[in-house]
Amino acid sequence: MKFASTRGGSPEVGIDDALAAGLAPDGGLYVPLAIPEAHLDKAGATLADTAAALLGPYFAGSRLEPQLADMCRAAFDFPVPLRPLQGAGDYLLELFHGPTAAFKDIGARFLAEALSRLRESGAPPTTILVATSGDTGAAVGAAFHRREGFRVVILYPDGRVSPRQAHGLGCFGDNVQALRVQGTFDDCQQLVKQALTDAGLRETITLGSANSISLGRLLPQMAYYAHASLQFRADHGTSLNYVIPTGNLGNALAAWLARSMGLPIGDIVIASNANDVLPRYFAGGDYRPQAGKATLANAMDVGAPSNFERLRWWHADDAAVRASMRACSVDDGQIRAAIAGAPARHGLVPCPHTAVALHALERLRAQGDRRPWAVVATAHPAKFESVVEPLIGHEVKPPPALAAALARAATATPLRLDYPAFRDCLLESAAVP
């Protein structure tokens, strides 16, 4: 299978080259030239088995093809349960049981397995760049921590992530460096994209990306939608619909891609916070990126969702894009109300991002929609204790892996919003043995 840039200015490549590059040379995002049809009818398989079967066509002819099953077993070694909530037809897909208590662990661990296996013996170290609005950086740091031949540089917006998220970004040390940037997530993302398309820098340092702009992050996220949907159809005889908290659009795009491969996935509703670029577009407005706004659901504080470029590439026109899914926006007041009411109404304590999706589900029910819907729970609420605990009136205990991370010392280097300064930082970091 060949992969092309969404901007059409770079040569087509195989999956191995697309994974290593992260971003296409023309600044576009890699997409498969064709979406293969999946033949997955087996409910009851492990998540790793489902992932290997689903990803197989994308890795046909790859150096990684013989190792794909082993890669999936190594990456997907924790549960992603679909559990019923208290309301009829309401479900929760829990994606926060990995080492950093967020769904980003799934794609990050698969990418680390892939790039480790693609690395040639004796090759110079690869610097993995990752911009994060809170959870991605920790997942990538954990996935690549102490992996031979890799360095990780994490950029996050200073003061715009939760205290525990910030700690989780800076607690690794060794080959993982955290930079707190004087700007927004979109500013961090732009710095990463500038570095990845800086030909002079890439002649000096081997660079890679671990944001959802990387196919190695996007494609494996299809697995949990396929796994849950196949089992749900086997149990209930119908398709499951999804409400997905959305920032950079990667998670929702993975659901759309799995559905396009033929998986039994129904409607997709993307639930944004007050950063409403996507809801305005899906309501019929122009796609107009804007400066990101700080909200309680900070991991979704994205004003220029990168994966929209992929979604648009795959559709003939705006009408076709808008027919592919729906979108809504949820403000901070509604997030607070959803968190406070969730224990009684739904039987759970949600993180602020999951609360955005819960509010969207409540809107659907108020409109009379009685179909089965799964809210995608993207992070453990203990990562946002300063928001959640005052609203529910009690402590949220961190899971063991998160507690261990919080017990380690953490540090992050300040970085002004300036590409030359970032470039110098990368060169200095690469010079350290």
Coordinates of C-alpha atoms in Angstrom, one line a residue:
M1 CA 0.0 0.0 0.0
K2 CA 1.2 3.5 -0.8
F3 CA 0.7 6.7 1.2
A4 CA 0.4 10.2 -0.2
S5 CA 0.5 13.7 1.3
T6 CA -2.7 15.5 1.8
R7 CA -1.1 18.5 0.0
G8 CA 0.0 16.6 -3.1
G9 CA 3.5 17.9 -3.2
S10 CA 5.5 14.9 -2.0
P11 CA 6.2 11.5 -3.5
E12 CA 4.1 8.5 -2.5
V13 CA 5.8 6.3 0.0
G14 CA 5.3 3.0 1.8
I15 CA 4.2 2.7 5.4
D16 CA 7.7 2.4 6.8
D17 CA 8.8 5.7 5.3
A18 CA 5.6 7.4 6.4
L19 CA 6.1 6.3 10.0
A20 CA 9.7 7.4 10.1
A21 CA 8.9 10.8 8.6
G22 CA 5.8 11.6 10.6
L23 CA 5.0 14.6 8.5
A24 CA 5.3 14.7 4.7
P25 CA 8.1 16.9 3.3
D26 CA 5.5 19.4 1.8
G27 CA 4.0 19.8 5.3
G28 CA 1.0 17.6 4.6
L29 CA -0.2 14.5 6.5
Y30 CA 0.2 11.1 5.1
V31 CA -3.0 9.2 4.1
P32 CA -3.4 5.7 2.5
L33 CA -4.3 6.0 -1.2
A34 CA -7.1 3.5 -0.6
I35 CA -9.1 2.5 2.4
P36 CA -9.1 -1.3 2.5
E37 CA -12.1 -3.4 3.4
A38 CA -11.9 -5.2 6.7
H39 CA -13.0 -8.8 7.1
L40 CA -13.4 -9.0 10.9
D41 CA -16.4 -10.9 12.0
K42 CA -14.9 -12.5 15.0
A43 CA -16.2 -11.2 18.3
G44 CA -14.4 -12.4 21.4
A45 CA -10.9 -12.0 20.0
T46 CA -8.3 -10.1 22.0
L47 CA -7.8 -6.5 21.4
A48 CA -4.3 -7.3 20.1
D49 CA -5.7 -9.9 17.6
T50 CA -8.3 -7.4 16.4
A51 CA -5.7 -4.8 15.9
A52 CA -3.3 -7.0 14.0
A53 CA -6.1 -8.1 11.6
L54 CA -7.3 -4.5 11.1
L55 CA -3.9 -3.1 10.5
G56 CA -2.7 -5.9 8.3
P57 CA -3.6 -4.4 4.9
Y58 CA -1.8 -1.1 5.8
F59 CA 1.4 -3.0 6.5
A60 CA 1.4 -5.3 3.5
G61 CA 4.9 -5.4 2.1
S62 CA 6.3 -3.5 5.1
R63 CA 9.4 -4.7 6.9
L64 CA 7.1 -4.8 9.9
E65 CA 4.5 -7.1 8.4
P66 CA 6.0 -10.3 9.9
Q67 CA 6.2 -8.6 13.3
L68 CA 2.8 -7.0 13.3
A69 CA 1.1 -9.5 15.6
D70 CA 4.0 -9.3 18.2
M71 CA 3.9 -5.5 18.0
C72 CA 0.2 -5.5 18.8
R73 CA 0.6 -7.9 21.7
A74 CA 3.3 -5.6 23.2
A75 CA 1.3 -2.4 22.7
F76 CA -2.2 -3.6 23.6
D77 CA -1.6 -5.3 26.9
F78 CA -4.2 -3.6 29.0
P79 CA -8.0 -3.7 28.9
V80 CA -10.4 -1.2 27.0
P81 CA -13.7 -2.3 28.5
L82 CA -17.1 -1.3 27.2
R83 CA -19.4 -1.1 30.2
P84 CA -23.1 -0.1 30.6
L85 CA -24.1 3.0 32.3
Q86 CA -27.3 3.5 34.3
G87 CA -29.4 4.8 31.4
A88 CA -30.9 2.5 28.9
G89 CA -28.6 2.1 25.9
D90 CA -25.9 4.2 27.5
Y91 CA -22.3 2.8 27.5
L92 CA -18.8 3.9 28.4
L93 CA -15.7 2.8 26.4
E94 CA -12.9 3.1 28.9
L95 CA -9.6 4.0 27.3
F96 CA -7.7 5.1 30.3
H97 CA -6.2 1.8 31.7
G98 CA -2.8 2.3 30.2
P99 CA 0.4 3.4 32.0
T100 CA -0.4 7.2 31.9
A101 CA -4.2 6.9 32.4
A102 CA -5.2 8.3 29.0
F103 CA -6.2 6.9 25.6
K104 CA -3.1 8.3 24.1
D105 CA -1.2 5.3 25.5
I106 CA -2.6 3.1 22.8
G107 CA -1.3 4.9 19.8
A108 CA 1.9 5.9 21.5
R109 CA 2.9 2.4 22.5
F110 CA 2.2 1.0 19.0
L111 CA 4.3 3.8 17.4
A112 CA 7.2 3.1 19.8
E113 CA 7.1 -0.6 18.9
A114 CA 7.0 0.2 15.2
L115 CA 9.8 2.8 15.2
S116 CA 12.0 0.6 17.4
R117 CA 11.8 -2.2 14.9
L118 CA 12.4 0.0 11.9
R119 CA 15.5 1.5 13.4
E120 CA 18.7 0.2 11.8
S121 CA 21.5 -1.0 14.1
G122 CA 24.1 1.7 14.6
A123 CA 21.8 4.4 13.2
P124 CA 22.0 7.9 14.8
P125 CA 19.5 8.6 17.5
T126 CA 16.0 9.7 16.5
T127 CA 14.5 12.7 18.2
I128 CA 10.8 12.3 18.6
L129 CA 8.9 15.6 18.7
V130 CA 5.5 15.8 20.4
A131 CA 3.3 18.8 21.0
T132 CA 0.7 18.1 23.7
S133 CA -2.3 19.7 25.2
G134 CA -2.0 17.5 28.3
D135 CA -2.0 13.7 27.7
T136 CA -0.2 12.9 24.5
G137 CA 3.2 14.0 25.8
A138 CA 3.1 11.7 28.9
A139 CA 2.0 8.7 26.8
V140 CA 4.8 9.3 24.3
G141 CA 7.3 9.8 27.1
A142 CA 6.3 6.6 28.7
A143 CA 6.3 4.6 25.5
F144 CA 9.9 5.8 24.5
H145 CA 11.4 6.2 28.0
R146 CA 14.8 4.5 28.0
R147 CA 14.4 3.0 24.5
E148 CA 17.7 2.8 22.9
G149 CA 18.2 5.1 19.9
F150 CA 15.5 7.5 20.8
R151 CA 15.1 10.9 22.4
V152 CA 11.8 12.6 23.1
V153 CA 11.2 16.3 23.3
I154 CA 7.7 17.3 24.6
L155 CA 6.3 20.7 24.1
Y156 CA 3.3 21.8 26.2
P157 CA 1.6 25.2 26.8
D158 CA 2.8 26.5 30.2
G159 CA -0.1 27.0 32.6
R160 CA -2.7 25.3 30.3
V161 CA -2.5 21.7 31.5
S162 CA -3.5 20.4 34.9
P163 CA -0.9 20.2 37.6
R164 CA -0.9 16.4 37.5
Q165 CA -0.6 16.4 33.7
A166 CA 2.3 18.8 34.0
H167 CA 4.0 16.6 36.5
G168 CA 3.4 13.6 34.2
L169 CA 5.1 15.4 31.4
G170 CA 8.3 16.2 33.3
C171 CA 8.8 13.1 35.5
F172 CA 10.7 10.9 33.1
G173 CA 14.2 12.3 32.7
D174 CA 16.8 10.2 31.0
N175 CA 16.0 10.5 27.2
V176 CA 12.8 12.5 27.7
Q177 CA 12.9 16.3 27.9
A178 CA 9.8 18.5 28.6
L179 CA 9.6 22.1 27.4
R180 CA 6.9 24.4 28.8
V181 CA 6.1 26.9 26.1
Q182 CA 4.9 30.4 26.5
G183 CA 1.9 29.9 24.2
T184 CA -1.0 27.7 23.3
F185 CA -1.1 24.1 22.1
D186 CA -1.5 25.3 18.6
D187 CA 1.7 27.3 19.0
C188 CA 3.5 24.1 20.2
Q189 CA 2.1 22.2 17.3
Q190 CA 3.3 24.8 14.9
L191 CA 6.8 24.7 16.3
V192 CA 6.9 20.9 15.8
K193 CA 5.7 21.2 12.2
Q194 CA 8.3 23.9 11.5
A195 CA 11.0 21.6 12.8
L196 CA 9.8 18.6 10.8
T197 CA 9.8 20.6 7.6
D198 CA 13.2 22.3 8.3
A199 CA 15.4 20.6 5.7
G200 CA 18.6 22.1 7.2
L201 CA 17.8 20.8 10.7
R202 CA 16.9 17.4 9.4
E203 CA 20.3 17.1 7.8
T204 CA 21.8 17.4 11.3
I205 CA 19.2 15.5 13.4
T206 CA 17.0 12.6 12.6
L207 CA 13.5 13.7 13.6
G208 CA 10.2 11.9 14.0
S209 CA 6.7 12.9 15.2
A210 CA 4.4 11.3 17.7
N211 CA 1.4 13.5 17.4
S212 CA -1.7 12.2 15.8
I213 CA -0.3 13.7 12.6
S214 CA 1.7 10.4 12.6
L215 CA 0.0 7.4 11.0
G216 CA 1.6 5.3 13.7
R217 CA -0.6 7.1 16.2
L218 CA -3.8 7.3 14.1
L219 CA -4.1 3.9 12.6
P220 CA -3.9 1.8 15.8
Q221 CA -6.6 3.9 17.4
M222 CA -9.0 2.2 15.1
A223 CA -8.5 -1.1 17.0
Y224 CA -10.6 -0.3 20.1
Y225 CA -13.5 0.9 18.0
A226 CA -13.4 -2.3 15.9
H227 CA -13.0 -4.4 19.0
A228 CA -15.9 -2.9 21.0
S229 CA -18.2 -2.6 18.0
L230 CA -17.8 -6.3 16.9
Q231 CA -18.5 -7.5 20.4
F232 CA -21.5 -5.2 20.7
R233 CA -23.0 -6.4 17.5
A234 CA -22.5 -10.0 18.5
D235 CA -24.2 -9.4 21.8
H236 CA -27.0 -7.0 20.7
G237 CA -27.4 -7.6 16.9
T238 CA -27.0 -3.9 16.1
S239 CA -24.4 -1.2 15.5
L240 CA -23.0 0.9 18.3
N241 CA -22.9 4.7 17.9
Y242 CA -20.2 6.9 19.5
V243 CA -19.8 10.3 21.2
I244 CA -16.2 11.2 21.1
P245 CA -14.5 14.1 22.9
T246 CA -12.5 15.9 20.3
G247 CA -9.6 18.3 20.1
N248 CA -7.1 17.5 17.3
L249 CA -9.7 15.2 15.7
G250 CA -7.4 12.1 15.6
N251 CA -9.6 9.9 17.9
A252 CA -12.8 10.7 16.0
L253 CA -11.0 10.2 12.6
A254 CA -9.9 6.8 13.8
A255 CA -13.6 5.8 14.4
W256 CA -14.6 7.2 11.0
L257 CA -11.7 5.2 9.3
A258 CA -12.7 2.0 11.0
R259 CA -16.3 2.5 9.9
S260 CA -15.1 3.2 6.4
M261 CA -13.3 -0.2 6.4
G262 CA -16.7 -1.8 7.1
L263 CA -16.8 -2.2 10.9
P264 CA -20.3 -2.1 12.5
I265 CA -20.0 1.5 13.7
G266 CA -23.1 3.7 13.5
D267 CA -23.2 7.5 13.9
I268 CA -20.3 9.5 15.2
V269 CA -20.8 12.7 17.2
I270 CA -17.8 14.7 18.0
A271 CA -18.1 16.7 21.2
S272 CA -15.8 19.8 21.5
N273 CA -15.3 22.2 24.4
A274 CA -15.6 26.0 23.8
N275 CA -13.0 25.7 21.1
D276 CA -15.8 25.3 18.5
V277 CA -14.0 25.4 15.2
L278 CA -15.4 22.0 14.2
P279 CA -18.9 22.4 15.5
R280 CA -19.2 25.7 13.6
Y281 CA -18.0 24.0 10.4
F282 CA -20.3 21.0 10.8
A283 CA -23.2 23.4 11.3
G284 CA -22.5 24.9 7.9
G285 CA -20.0 27.6 8.6
D286 CA -16.6 28.0 7.0
Y287 CA -13.6 26.1 8.4
R288 CA -11.8 28.9 10.2
P289 CA -9.0 28.0 12.7
Q290 CA -8.7 30.3 15.7
A291 CA -6.6 30.8 18.7
G292 CA -7.1 28.1 21.2
K293 CA -9.1 29.1 24.4
A294 CA -8.3 27.7 27.8
T295 CA -11.1 25.5 29.2
L296 CA -11.6 22.9 31.9
A297 CA -11.2 20.2 29.3
N298 CA -7.7 21.4 28.5
A299 CA -6.5 18.4 26.4
M300 CA -9.0 19.6 23.8
D301 CA -8.0 23.2 23.7
V302 CA -7.2 23.1 20.0
G303 CA -8.0 25.9 17.6
A304 CA -6.6 24.3 14.5
P305 CA -7.3 20.6 14.5
S306 CA -4.6 19.0 12.3
N307 CA -6.5 15.9 11.3
F308 CA -9.2 18.0 9.6
E309 CA -6.8 18.1 6.7
R310 CA -7.1 14.3 6.4
L311 CA -10.9 14.3 6.8
R312 CA -11.3 16.8 4.1
W313 CA -8.8 14.9 1.8
W314 CA -11.0 11.8 2.0
H315 CA -14.2 13.5 0.9
A316 CA -15.3 15.1 -2.4
D317 CA -16.6 18.3 -0.9
D318 CA -17.8 20.0 2.3
A319 CA -21.2 18.5 2.1
A320 CA -19.7 15.0 2.1
V321 CA -17.5 15.9 5.1
R322 CA -20.5 17.2 7.0
A323 CA -22.5 14.0 6.2
S324 CA -19.8 11.9 7.7
M325 CA -20.4 12.9 11.4
R326 CA -22.0 15.5 13.6
A327 CA -20.5 18.0 16.1
C328 CA -21.5 20.0 19.2
S329 CA -19.8 22.4 21.6
V330 CA -19.9 22.2 25.4
D331 CA -18.9 25.2 27.6
D332 CA -17.2 25.1 31.0
G333 CA -20.5 25.6 32.9
Q334 CA -22.0 22.5 31.2
I335 CA -18.8 20.6 31.9
R336 CA -19.1 21.4 35.6
A337 CA -22.7 20.3 35.6
A338 CA -22.0 17.1 33.8
I339 CA -19.2 16.2 36.3
A340 CA -21.3 17.0 39.3
G341 CA -24.3 15.1 38.0
A342 CA -22.5 12.1 36.6
P343 CA -22.3 9.9 39.8
A344 CA -26.1 10.0 40.3
R345 CA -27.1 10.1 36.6
H346 CA -24.6 7.7 35.1
G347 CA -22.9 5.9 38.0
L348 CA -19.4 7.2 37.3
V349 CA -17.0 10.0 38.0
P350 CA -15.7 11.5 34.7
C351 CA -12.7 13.5 33.7
P352 CA -13.6 16.9 32.2
H353 CA -13.2 15.6 28.6
T354 CA -15.4 12.6 29.2
A355 CA -17.9 15.0 30.8
V356 CA -18.0 16.9 27.5
A357 CA -19.2 13.7 25.8
L358 CA -21.6 12.9 28.6
H359 CA -23.3 16.3 28.1
A360 CA -23.5 15.6 24.4
L361 CA -25.1 12.2 25.2
E362 CA -27.6 13.9 27.4
R363 CA -28.6 16.3 24.6
L364 CA -29.2 13.3 22.3
R365 CA -31.4 11.7 24.9
A366 CA -33.3 14.9 25.4
Q367 CA -33.9 15.1 21.6
G368 CA -35.5 11.6 21.8
D369 CA -32.6 9.5 20.4
R370 CA -33.0 6.0 21.9
R371 CA -30.3 4.2 20.0
P372 CA -27.3 2.7 21.8
W373 CA -24.5 5.2 22.3
A374 CA -21.1 4.8 23.8
V375 CA -19.3 7.7 25.4
V376 CA -15.6 7.5 24.9
A377 CA -13.8 8.0 28.2
T378 CA -10.4 9.4 27.3
A379 CA -8.7 9.9 30.6
H380 CA -8.9 9.0 34.3
P381 CA -10.5 11.6 36.4
A382 CA -7.6 11.6 38.9
K383 CA -5.5 13.5 36.4
F384 CA -7.8 16.4 36.9
E385 CA -8.4 16.3 40.6
S386 CA -8.4 20.1 41.0
V387 CA -11.4 20.3 38.7
V388 CA -13.3 17.1 39.6
E389 CA -13.0 16.7 43.3
P390 CA -14.6 20.0 44.4
L391 CA -17.6 19.1 42.1
I392 CA -18.2 15.6 43.5
G393 CA -17.2 16.3 47.1
H394 CA -14.6 13.5 47.6
E395 CA -11.1 12.4 46.6
V396 CA -10.5 10.5 43.4
K397 CA -7.8 8.0 44.0
P398 CA -5.1 7.8 41.2
P399 CA -4.6 4.4 39.6
P400 CA -1.2 2.7 40.6
A401 CA 0.8 3.8 37.5
L402 CA -0.3 7.4 37.8
A403 CA 0.4 7.4 41.5
A404 CA 4.0 6.1 40.8
A405 CA 4.5 8.9 38.2
L406 CA 3.4 11.5 40.7
A407 CA 5.8 10.2 43.3
R408 CA 8.8 10.9 41.0
A409 CA 10.5 14.3 40.7
A410 CA 9.5 16.3 37.7
T411 CA 11.2 19.2 35.8
A412 CA 10.5 21.2 32.6
T413 CA 12.5 23.8 30.8
P414 CA 10.9 27.1 29.9
L415 CA 10.8 28.0 26.2
R416 CA 9.7 31.3 24.7
L417 CA 7.5 31.1 21.6
D418 CA 10.3 31.4 19.1
Y419 CA 11.3 28.9 16.4
P420 CA 15.0 29.8 16.4
A421 CA 15.2 29.2 20.1
F422 CA 13.4 25.9 19.8
R423 CA 15.8 24.9 16.9
D424 CA 18.8 25.7 19.1
C425 CA 17.3 23.7 21.9
L426 CA 17.0 20.7 19.6
L427 CA 20.5 21.0 18.4
E428 CA 21.8 21.3 22.0
S429 CA 19.8 18.3 23.1
A430 CA 21.1 16.2 20.2
A431 CA 24.7 17.1 21.1
V432 CA 24.3 15.5 24.6
P433 CA 25.6 11.9 24.5

